[in-house]
């Protein structure tokens, strides 16, 4: 190889890399030269890109995430979820006492944090009745374990004092910080800031795990939710239940030296004589819904941070202890709706194609003056509000409407046999075909415009009849337009919402109407997100199939 | 103008065509084309030549008159039943079909069995030397190759009449000239009748048996190329075909086929009386640039001589092209062959030029 090859227009280095005039590799020089252009191009796109990312992609991603997100259950009911893990849901028997105790504690905390109705709502999607059960129980929790509280206070009035509890459970350094804060508040009032968040003493937590855990949760809950201080509030009766359970569980207090050690030892000695309390029985007394094994199975099934439950529900399926099963026949709705949405969308696409193809052909072949007029007529619907167009179809199609009146008047149908054309599938198909027609006509037109008339002439001069010339020559050349129009109309109609809502009645609504219902009325966003995701995947799969069969390169919009 | 004769293969009889009902694009066209003839319709755009072709192909209907093919009136016959091959301006090869499928199309619509089709396609492709391209798509071919395929497609079903609508218009000059010869040779070999439309007069002169010059919806002259060039019947034809020098004047006297004309500049010259009828009429004299001589040694004895001033001398390789001022016409061109003994003129030089009276034709004053 020579040092320079003038034929290639530039010198070549020993490695065979093309060099620019200044000796740098040509690729590097090119990249440098184009960097400014690239940067400028990017800056031109940047505002829209940012807008799309923030206002479109991020919400969609969030929405899609909601279709599998289930954090509210493990976060609101952590103790229950942990206890349920040890319960065999296939045994057919109710969960053990510990599960009920955990549920009571979780609900008590959730009630304080006003979350119990929300988690109830969430579980209600999966099992009807949970919401009202949680709400009803939430009101009665403050009385559960009252007998135990009375027993403890009866043993020693110190158990009724908030200070006793704070000293017993609170970590020493927290108590110091709290005392300093109290002194500050005495001087400065509200300027002292919030009370330091309660911390339990690790030693007592090891000794009395349930009491320490639940009392700490209680203290923090009243601190954050109510702005109260544990030094002034006596704990919930359920905290006494926790202490009772720790003590009767055989906590070894012999070497405990912390505050109120003697009080604790006395209580431990007295506990066997306390009246036996069953939280399970109390909860069953509040509502026998707690005795429903299937509900507990549901709660266990939906206790993970992520769930496929929304997707299963969106496909008319549910989780059972034996695995995934279809829901009862009479409660299936979504698969039918998906299927109907698909079928009607295909029908509408075909209808727009059949109606739009001749119009597009005419548009492409008329002299410019007439074509423009026709194009305006085609575009006219675009300039009219969607609602107005849909409402107009209501006027036309209803049983006392224009079309029925006309048919009766010319005697085609009798007055008592007026056609039902609205509030059903017919209405949806007619109105949507009209509304989406321009989306078919315009791509067809723009493709047909590029097919020279000489092709048809050539075919005829070669001996083809009008039909053969059209079918063998013109039609194949117009396929890209058909593809573009069909994709456009199909994708638009598969997600259409307003028109089916207004003219579809019950038999003509689409899956998107159901999604809207879940978004704005039932507020089951997770299910709405799952339905939306399935719709999105369905469209992507169709798009991919189309690409494999026809080739997306063959789609021309203009 | 040739009247329809019994032996004609294609006949136009009193054909008129109007698109808007107000103006005639084709006015009273009478034309007879013999079997095996190569006839070119030549004319500027808008002269009605393409309309005539389209009427013959069946894509336009004649407003009035009759068109006959092989003695049979075809006004009412749809294009696909006329059995006429056609080559379009932009070839109109079907882009979604391969070359072989394009060629197969006319055979398929005629219901020809596959084996026979393949044989004919192969033969047609060989005929245009494109045998190796059967599997290609038109978009993968160059302009010249597409042209050959279009030709093969128009010929593959063996029509007796082939129409060509400016088929070489999209090709570059060299390729165009090459294709002209190929088409001409094909015509000779196959013995088909060709009606060819072009606005390129060189093309018309090179290829045709006869050329019909169209202007303003009327055939101005229809004759073999040499007659058309050397004996144009009117100043439009003289001006349209080849290069032409004109001198305007008034007829002084007519004597047999000769006339005497007084030029507006004052000179009096003799010319062949082609299109003048009476003394006092305005006329335009036409002289071809290559028929003008300035070399005294080559000047014929009976030449008409006139003084001229050289304005511009252009060396063009095979010829010299000189612009002169002759009798007030400053665009008087003469062309001289580049021969060893030929003198090169210089601008400003005053010379004497001359031509034979037979080469000087008095035509209508356009």
Coordinates of N, CA and C in Angstrom, one line a residue, chain B residues 78-265:
Chain B
X78 N -63.6 -1.0 -27.1 CA -62.8 -0.6 -26.0 C -61.4 -0.9 -26.2
X79 N -60.5 -0.2 -25.5 CA -59.1 -0.3 -25.8 C -58.5 -1.7 -25.7
X80 N -59.1 -2.5 -24.7 CA -58.5 -3.8 -24.5 C -58.8 -4.8 -25.6
X81 N -59.8 -4.4 -26.4 CA -60.2 -5.3 -27.5 C -59.6 -4.9 -28.8
X82 N -58.8 -3.8 -28.8 CA -58.3 -3.3 -30.1 C -57.0 -4.1 -30.5
X83 N -56.3 -4.7 -29.5 CA -55.1 -5.5 -29.8 C -54.0 -4.6 -30.4
X84 N -53.9 -3.4 -29.8 CA -52.8 -2.5 -30.2 C -51.8 -2.5 -29.1
X85 N -50.5 -2.7 -29.5 CA -49.5 -2.5 -28.5 C -49.1 -1.1 -28.3
X86 N -48.8 -0.7 -27.1 CA -48.5 0.7 -26.8 C -47.3 0.9 -25.9
X87 N -46.4 1.8 -26.2 CA -45.3 2.1 -25.4 C -45.5 3.6 -24.9
X88 N -45.5 3.7 -23.5 CA -45.9 5.0 -23.0 C -44.6 5.8 -22.7
X89 N -44.9 7.1 -22.5 CA -43.9 8.1 -22.3 C -42.9 7.7 -21.2
X90 N -43.6 7.4 -20.0 CA -42.7 7.0 -18.9 C -42.8 5.5 -18.7
X91 N -42.9 4.8 -19.8 CA -42.9 3.3 -19.9 C -44.1 2.6 -19.2
X92 N -44.6 3.2 -18.1 CA -45.7 2.5 -17.4 C -45.5 1.1 -17.1
X93 N -44.3 0.7 -16.8 CA -44.1 -0.7 -16.4 C -44.7 -0.8 -15.0
X94 N -45.4 -2.0 -14.7 CA -46.0 -2.1 -13.4 C -45.0 -2.3 -12.4
X95 N -44.9 -1.4 -11.4 CA -43.7 -1.5 -10.5 C -43.8 -2.7 -9.5
X96 N -45.0 -3.2 -9.3 CA -45.1 -4.3 -8.4 C -44.9 -5.7 -9.0
X97 N -44.6 -5.7 -10.3 CA -44.4 -7.0 -11.0 C -42.9 -7.0 -11.5
X98 N -42.4 -8.2 -11.6 CA -41.1 -8.3 -12.2 C -41.2 -8.1 -13.7
X99 N -40.0 -8.1 -14.3 CA -40.0 -7.9 -15.7 C -40.8 -9.0 -16.4
X100 N -40.5 -10.3 -16.0 CA -41.2 -11.4 -16.6 C -42.7 -11.3 -16.4
X101 N -43.1 -10.8 -15.2 CA -44.6 -10.7 -14.9 C -45.2 -9.6 -15.7
X102 N -44.4 -8.5 -15.9 CA -44.9 -7.5 -16.8 C -45.2 -8.0 -18.2
X103 N -44.2 -8.8 -18.7 CA -44.4 -9.3 -20.0 C -45.4 -10.4 -20.1
X104 N -45.6 -11.1 -19.0 CA -46.6 -12.1 -18.9 C -48.0 -11.6 -18.9
X105 N -48.2 -10.4 -18.4 CA -49.5 -9.8 -18.2 C -50.4 -9.8 -19.5
X106 N -49.9 -9.3 -20.6 CA -50.8 -9.3 -21.8 C -51.1 -10.7 -22.2
X107 N -50.2 -11.7 -22.0 CA -50.4 -13.0 -22.4 C -51.4 -13.7 -21.5
X108 N -51.3 -13.4 -20.2 CA -52.2 -14.0 -19.2 C -53.7 -13.6 -19.5
X109 N -53.8 -12.3 -19.7 CA -55.2 -11.8 -19.9 C -55.8 -12.4 -21.2
X110 N -54.9 -12.9 -22.0 CA -55.4 -13.5 -23.2 C -55.6 -15.0 -23.0
X111 N -55.4 -15.5 -21.8 CA -55.6 -16.9 -21.5 C -54.6 -17.8 -22.1
X112 N -53.4 -17.4 -22.3 CA -52.4 -18.3 -22.9 C -51.8 -19.3 -21.9
X113 N -51.7 -20.5 -22.3 CA -51.1 -21.5 -21.3 C -49.7 -21.1 -20.9
X114 N -49.3 -21.6 -19.8 CA -48.0 -21.1 -19.1 C -46.8 -21.4 -20.0
X115 N -46.7 -22.6 -20.5 CA -45.5 -23.0 -21.3 C -45.3 -22.0 -22.5
X116 N -46.4 -21.8 -23.2 CA -46.4 -20.9 -24.3 C -46.0 -19.5 -23.9
X117 N -46.5 -19.1 -22.8 CA -46.2 -17.7 -22.3 C -44.7 -17.6 -22.0
X118 N -44.2 -18.6 -21.3 CA -42.7 -18.5 -21.0 C -41.9 -18.4 -22.2
X119 N -42.3 -19.2 -23.2 CA -41.5 -19.2 -24.5 C -41.5 -17.8 -25.1
X120 N -42.7 -17.2 -25.1 CA -42.9 -15.9 -25.8 C -42.1 -14.8 -25.0
X121 N -42.2 -14.9 -23.7 CA -41.5 -13.9 -22.9 C -40.0 -14.0 -23.1
X122 N -39.5 -15.2 -23.1 CA -38.1 -15.4 -23.4 C -37.7 -14.8 -24.7
X123 N -38.5 -15.1 -25.7 CA -38.2 -14.6 -27.1 C -38.2 -13.1 -27.1
X124 N -39.2 -12.5 -26.5 CA -39.4 -11.1 -26.5 C -38.2 -10.4 -25.7
X125 N -37.8 -11.0 -24.6 CA -36.7 -10.5 -23.9 C -35.4 -10.6 -24.7
X126 N -35.2 -11.7 -25.4 CA -34.0 -11.8 -26.2 C -34.0 -10.8 -27.3
X127 N -35.2 -10.5 -27.8 CA -35.3 -9.6 -28.9 C -34.7 -8.2 -28.5
X128 N -34.9 -7.8 -27.2 CA -34.4 -6.5 -26.8 C -33.1 -6.7 -26.0
X129 N -32.5 -7.9 -26.1 CA -31.3 -8.2 -25.3 C -31.4 -8.0 -23.8
X130 N -32.5 -8.4 -23.3 CA -32.7 -8.2 -21.8 C -33.0 -9.6 -21.2
X131 N -32.5 -10.7 -21.8 CA -32.8 -12.0 -21.4 C -32.4 -12.3 -19.9
X132 N -31.4 -11.6 -19.4 CA -30.9 -11.9 -18.0 C -31.7 -11.1 -17.0
X133 N -32.7 -10.3 -17.4 CA -33.3 -9.4 -16.4 C -34.7 -9.8 -16.0
X134 N -35.1 -11.0 -16.4 CA -36.5 -11.4 -16.2 C -37.0 -11.3 -14.7
X135 N -36.1 -11.6 -13.8 CA -36.5 -11.6 -12.4 C -36.4 -10.2 -11.7
X136 N -35.9 -9.2 -12.4 CA -35.8 -7.9 -11.8 C -37.1 -7.1 -11.7
X137 N -37.1 -6.1 -10.8 CA -38.3 -5.2 -10.8 C -37.9 -4.0 -11.6
X138 N -38.9 -3.3 -12.2 CA -38.6 -2.2 -13.0 C -37.7 -1.1 -12.3
X139 N -37.9 -1.0 -11.0 CA -37.2 0.0 -10.3 C -35.7 -0.3 -10.2
X140 N -35.3 -1.6 -10.5 CA -33.9 -2.0 -10.5 C -33.3 -1.8 -11.8
X141 N -34.0 -1.3 -12.8 CA -33.4 -1.2 -14.1 C -33.1 0.3 -14.4
X142 N -32.2 0.5 -15.3 CA -31.9 1.9 -15.8 C -32.9 2.3 -16.8
X143 N -32.9 3.6 -17.1 CA -33.9 4.1 -18.0 C -34.0 3.4 -19.3
X144 N -32.8 3.2 -19.9 CA -32.7 2.5 -21.1 C -33.2 1.1 -21.1
X145 N -32.9 0.4 -20.0 CA -33.4 -1.0 -19.8 C -34.9 -1.0 -19.7
X146 N -35.4 0.0 -18.9 CA -36.9 0.0 -18.8 C -37.5 0.2 -20.1
X147 N -36.9 1.1 -20.9 CA -37.4 1.3 -22.2 C -37.5 0.1 -23.1
X148 N -36.4 -0.7 -23.0 CA -36.4 -2.0 -23.7 C -37.5 -2.9 -23.3
X149 N -37.7 -3.0 -21.9 CA -38.8 -3.8 -21.4 C -40.1 -3.4 -21.9
X150 N -40.3 -2.0 -21.8 CA -41.6 -1.5 -22.2 C -41.9 -1.9 -23.7
X151 N -40.8 -1.8 -24.5 CA -40.9 -2.2 -25.9 C -41.3 -3.7 -26.0
X152 N -40.6 -4.5 -25.3 CA -40.8 -5.9 -25.3 C -42.2 -6.2 -24.9
X153 N -42.7 -5.5 -23.9 CA -44.1 -5.8 -23.4 C -45.1 -5.4 -24.4
X154 N -44.8 -4.3 -25.2 CA -45.8 -3.9 -26.2 C -45.8 -4.9 -27.4
X155 N -44.7 -5.6 -27.5 CA -44.6 -6.5 -28.7 C -44.8 -7.9 -28.4
X156 N -44.8 -8.3 -27.1 CA -44.8 -9.7 -26.8 C -46.1 -10.4 -27.2
X157 N -47.2 -9.7 -27.3 CA -48.4 -10.4 -27.7 C -48.7 -10.2 -29.2
X158 N -47.6 -9.9 -29.9 CA -47.6 -9.8 -31.4 C -48.7 -9.0 -32.0
X159 N -48.8 -7.7 -31.6 CA -49.8 -6.9 -32.2 C -49.4 -6.5 -33.6
X160 N -50.3 -6.2 -34.4 CA -50.0 -5.7 -35.8 C -49.6 -4.3 -35.8
X161 N -50.2 -3.6 -34.8 CA -50.0 -2.1 -34.7 C -49.4 -1.7 -33.4
X162 N -48.3 -1.0 -33.4 CA -47.7 -0.5 -32.1 C -47.7 1.0 -32.1
X163 N -48.2 1.5 -31.0 CA -48.2 3.0 -30.8 C -47.1 3.3 -29.8
X164 N -46.4 4.4 -30.1 CA -45.4 4.8 -29.2 C -45.5 6.3 -28.9
X165 N -45.7 6.7 -27.6 CA -46.0 8.0 -27.3 C -44.7 8.6 -26.6
X166 N -43.9 9.3 -27.4 CA -42.6 9.9 -27.0 C -41.8 8.9 -26.1
X167 N -41.6 7.7 -26.6 CA -41.0 6.7 -25.8 C -39.6 7.0 -25.3
X168 N -38.9 7.9 -26.1 CA -37.5 8.1 -25.8 C -37.3 9.4 -25.0
X169 N -38.4 10.1 -24.7 CA -38.3 11.4 -24.1 C -37.5 11.5 -22.9
X170 N -37.4 10.4 -22.1 CA -36.8 10.5 -20.8 C -35.3 10.0 -20.8
X171 N -34.8 9.7 -22.0 CA -33.5 9.2 -22.1 C -32.5 10.3 -22.4
X172 N -31.2 10.0 -22.1 CA -30.2 11.0 -22.5 C -29.9 10.9 -23.9
X173 N -29.2 11.9 -24.5 CA -29.1 12.0 -25.9 C -28.5 10.8 -26.6
X174 N -27.4 10.3 -26.0 CA -26.7 9.2 -26.6 C -27.5 7.9 -26.6
X175 N -28.2 7.6 -25.5 CA -29.0 6.5 -25.4 C -30.2 6.6 -26.3
X176 N -30.7 7.8 -26.4 CA -31.8 8.0 -27.3 C -31.5 7.7 -28.7
X177 N -30.3 8.1 -29.2 CA -30.0 7.9 -30.5 C -29.8 6.4 -30.8
X178 N -29.2 5.7 -29.8 CA -29.0 4.3 -29.9 C -30.4 3.6 -30.0
X179 N -31.3 4.0 -29.1 CA -32.6 3.3 -29.1 C -33.4 3.6 -30.4
X180 N -33.2 4.8 -31.0 CA -33.8 5.1 -32.3 C -33.5 4.0 -33.3
X181 N -32.3 3.6 -33.3 CA -31.9 2.6 -34.3 C -32.4 1.3 -34.0
X182 N -32.4 1.0 -32.7 CA -33.0 -0.3 -32.3 C -34.4 -0.5 -32.6
X183 N -35.2 0.6 -32.4 CA -36.6 0.5 -32.7 C -36.8 0.4 -34.2
X184 N -36.0 1.1 -34.9 CA -36.1 1.1 -36.4 C -35.8 -0.3 -36.9
X185 N -34.8 -0.9 -36.3 CA -34.4 -2.3 -36.8 C -35.5 -3.3 -36.4
X186 N -36.1 -3.1 -35.2 CA -37.1 -4.0 -34.8 C -38.3 -3.9 -35.7
X187 N -38.6 -2.7 -36.1 CA -39.7 -2.4 -37.0 C -39.5 -3.1 -38.3
X188 N -38.3 -3.0 -38.8 CA -38.0 -3.6 -40.1 C -38.0 -5.1 -40.0
X189 N -37.5 -5.7 -38.9 CA -37.5 -7.1 -38.8 C -38.8 -7.7 -38.6
X190 N -39.7 -7.1 -37.8 CA -41.0 -7.7 -37.4 C -42.1 -7.3 -38.4
X191 N -41.8 -6.3 -39.2 CA -42.8 -5.9 -40.2 C -44.1 -5.4 -39.6
X192 N -44.0 -4.8 -38.4 CA -45.2 -4.3 -37.8 C -45.5 -2.9 -38.2
X193 N -46.7 -2.4 -38.0 CA -47.0 -1.0 -38.3 C -46.8 -0.2 -37.0
X194 N -46.1 0.9 -37.1 CA -45.8 1.7 -36.0 C -46.3 3.1 -36.2
X195 N -47.0 3.6 -35.2 CA -47.4 5.0 -35.2 C -46.6 5.6 -34.0
X196 N -45.8 6.6 -34.3 CA -44.8 7.1 -33.3 C -45.1 8.6 -33.1
X197 N -45.2 9.0 -31.8 CA -45.4 10.4 -31.6 C -44.2 11.0 -30.9
X198 N -43.8 12.1 -31.4 CA -42.6 12.8 -30.9 C -42.6 14.3 -31.1
X199 N -41.9 15.1 -30.4 CA -41.7 16.5 -30.7 C -40.3 16.7 -31.2
X200 N -39.5 15.6 -31.3 CA -38.1 15.7 -31.6 C -38.0 15.4 -33.1
X201 N -37.7 16.5 -33.9 CA -37.7 16.3 -35.4 C -36.6 15.4 -35.8
X202 N -35.4 15.4 -35.1 CA -34.3 14.5 -35.6 C -34.8 13.0 -35.5
X203 N -35.5 12.7 -34.4 CA -36.0 11.4 -34.1 C -37.0 11.0 -35.3
X204 N -37.8 12.0 -35.6 CA -38.8 11.8 -36.7 C -38.1 11.5 -38.0
X205 N -37.1 12.3 -38.3 CA -36.5 12.1 -39.6 C -35.7 10.8 -39.7
X206 N -35.0 10.5 -38.6 CA -34.2 9.3 -38.5 C -35.0 8.0 -38.7
X207 N -36.2 7.9 -38.1 CA -36.8 6.6 -38.0 C -37.9 6.4 -39.0
X208 N -38.5 7.4 -39.5 CA -39.8 7.2 -40.1 C -39.8 6.9 -41.6
X209 N -40.9 6.2 -42.0 CA -41.1 6.1 -43.5 C -41.8 7.4 -43.9
X210 N -42.7 7.8 -43.1 CA -43.4 9.1 -43.4 C -43.6 9.9 -42.1
X211 N -43.6 11.2 -42.2 CA -43.7 12.0 -41.0 C -45.0 12.9 -41.3
X212 N -45.9 12.9 -40.3 CA -47.0 13.9 -40.4 C -46.7 15.0 -39.4
X213 N -46.6 16.2 -39.9 CA -46.3 17.3 -39.1 C -47.6 18.0 -38.6
X214 N -47.8 18.0 -37.3 CA -49.0 18.6 -36.8 C -48.8 20.0 -36.3
X215 N -49.8 20.8 -36.5 CA -49.8 22.1 -35.8 C -51.2 22.6 -35.7
X216 N -51.6 23.0 -34.5 CA -52.9 23.6 -34.3 C -54.1 22.6 -34.8
X217 N -53.9 21.3 -34.5 CA -54.9 20.4 -34.8 C -55.0 20.0 -36.2
X218 N -54.1 20.4 -37.0 CA -54.2 20.1 -38.5 C -52.8 19.5 -38.9
X219 N -52.9 18.5 -39.8 CA -51.6 18.0 -40.4 C -51.2 19.0 -41.4
X220 N -50.0 19.6 -41.2 CA -49.5 20.6 -42.1 C -48.9 20.0 -43.3
X221 N -48.2 18.8 -43.1 CA -47.6 18.1 -44.3 C -47.4 16.7 -43.9
X222 N -47.6 15.8 -44.8 CA -47.2 14.4 -44.5 C -46.5 13.9 -45.7
X223 N -45.2 13.5 -45.4 CA -44.3 13.1 -46.5 C -43.1 12.3 -45.9
X224 N -42.4 11.6 -46.8 CA -41.2 11.0 -46.3 C -40.2 12.1 -45.8
X225 N -39.3 11.7 -45.0 CA -38.4 12.7 -44.3 C -37.7 13.6 -45.3
X226 N -37.1 13.0 -46.4 CA -36.3 13.8 -47.3 C -37.2 14.9 -48.0
X227 N -38.4 14.5 -48.4 CA -39.3 15.5 -49.0 C -39.7 16.6 -48.0
X228 N -39.9 16.1 -46.8 CA -40.4 17.0 -45.8 C -39.3 18.1 -45.5
X229 N -38.0 17.6 -45.5 CA -36.9 18.5 -45.2 C -36.6 19.4 -46.4
X230 N -36.6 18.8 -47.5 CA -36.1 19.6 -48.7 C -37.2 20.4 -49.3
X231 N -38.4 19.9 -49.2 CA -39.5 20.6 -49.9 C -40.6 20.8 -49.0
X232 N -40.4 21.6 -47.9 CA -41.5 22.0 -47.0 C -42.6 22.7 -47.7
X233 N -43.8 22.4 -47.4 CA -44.9 23.0 -48.1 C -45.4 24.4 -47.5
X234 N -45.0 24.6 -46.3 CA -45.3 26.0 -45.7 C -44.3 26.4 -44.7
X235 N -44.4 27.6 -44.3 CA -43.3 28.1 -43.5 C -43.3 27.5 -42.1
X236 N -44.5 27.0 -41.6 CA -44.4 26.3 -40.3 C -43.5 25.0 -40.4
X237 N -43.8 24.2 -41.5 CA -43.0 23.0 -41.6 C -41.5 23.3 -41.8
X238 N -41.3 24.3 -42.7 CA -39.9 24.7 -42.9 C -39.2 25.2 -41.6
X239 N -39.9 25.9 -40.8 CA -39.3 26.4 -39.6 C -39.2 25.3 -38.5
X240 N -40.2 24.3 -38.5 CA -40.2 23.3 -37.5 C -39.2 22.2 -37.7
X241 N -39.0 21.9 -39.0 CA -38.1 20.8 -39.4 C -36.7 21.4 -39.7
X242 N -35.7 21.0 -38.9 CA -34.4 21.5 -39.2 C -34.2 23.0 -39.0
X243 N -33.0 23.4 -39.4 CA -32.7 24.9 -39.2 C -33.1 25.5 -40.5
X244 N -33.4 26.8 -40.5 CA -34.0 27.5 -41.6 C -33.7 29.0 -41.6
X245 N -33.3 29.5 -42.7 CA -33.2 31.0 -42.8 C -34.4 31.6 -43.5
X246 N -34.8 32.7 -43.0 CA -36.0 33.3 -43.7 C -35.7 34.7 -44.1
X247 N -36.3 35.1 -45.2 CA -36.2 36.5 -45.7 C -37.6 36.9 -46.1
X248 N -38.2 37.9 -45.5 CA -39.6 38.3 -45.8 C -39.6 39.3 -47.0
X249 N -40.7 39.2 -47.8 CA -40.7 40.1 -48.9 C -42.1 40.0 -49.6
X250 N -42.2 40.7 -50.8 CA -43.5 40.7 -51.5 C -43.3 40.1 -52.9
X251 N -44.2 39.4 -53.4 CA -44.1 38.7 -54.7 C -44.2 39.8 -55.7
X252 N -43.3 39.8 -56.7 CA -43.4 40.8 -57.8 C -44.1 40.2 -59.0
X253 N -43.6 38.9 -59.3 CA -44.2 38.2 -60.5 C -44.1 36.7 -60.3
X254 N -45.0 36.0 -60.9 CA -44.9 34.5 -60.9 C -44.8 34.0 -62.3
X255 N -43.9 33.1 -62.5 CA -43.7 32.5 -63.9 C -43.5 31.0 -63.7
X256 N -44.5 30.3 -64.0 CA -44.4 28.8 -63.9 C -44.2 28.5 -62.4
X257 N -43.2 27.7 -62.1 CA -42.9 27.4 -60.7 C -41.9 28.3 -60.1
X258 N -41.5 29.4 -60.8 CA -40.6 30.3 -60.2 C -41.3 31.6 -60.0
X259 N -40.8 32.4 -59.0 CA -41.4 33.7 -58.8 C -40.2 34.7 -58.5
X260 N -40.5 35.9 -58.6 CA -39.6 37.0 -58.2 C -40.1 37.7 -57.0
X261 N -39.2 37.9 -56.1 CA -39.7 38.5 -54.8 C -38.8 39.7 -54.5
X262 N -39.5 40.8 -54.1 CA -38.7 42.0 -53.6 C -38.7 41.9 -52.1
X263 N -37.4 41.8 -51.6 CA -37.3 41.7 -50.1 C -37.6 43.0 -49.5
X264 N -38.0 43.0 -48.2 CA -38.3 44.3 -47.5 C -37.1 45.2 -47.5
X265 N -35.9 44.5 -47.6 CA -34.6 45.3 -47.5 C -34.3 45.9 -48.8

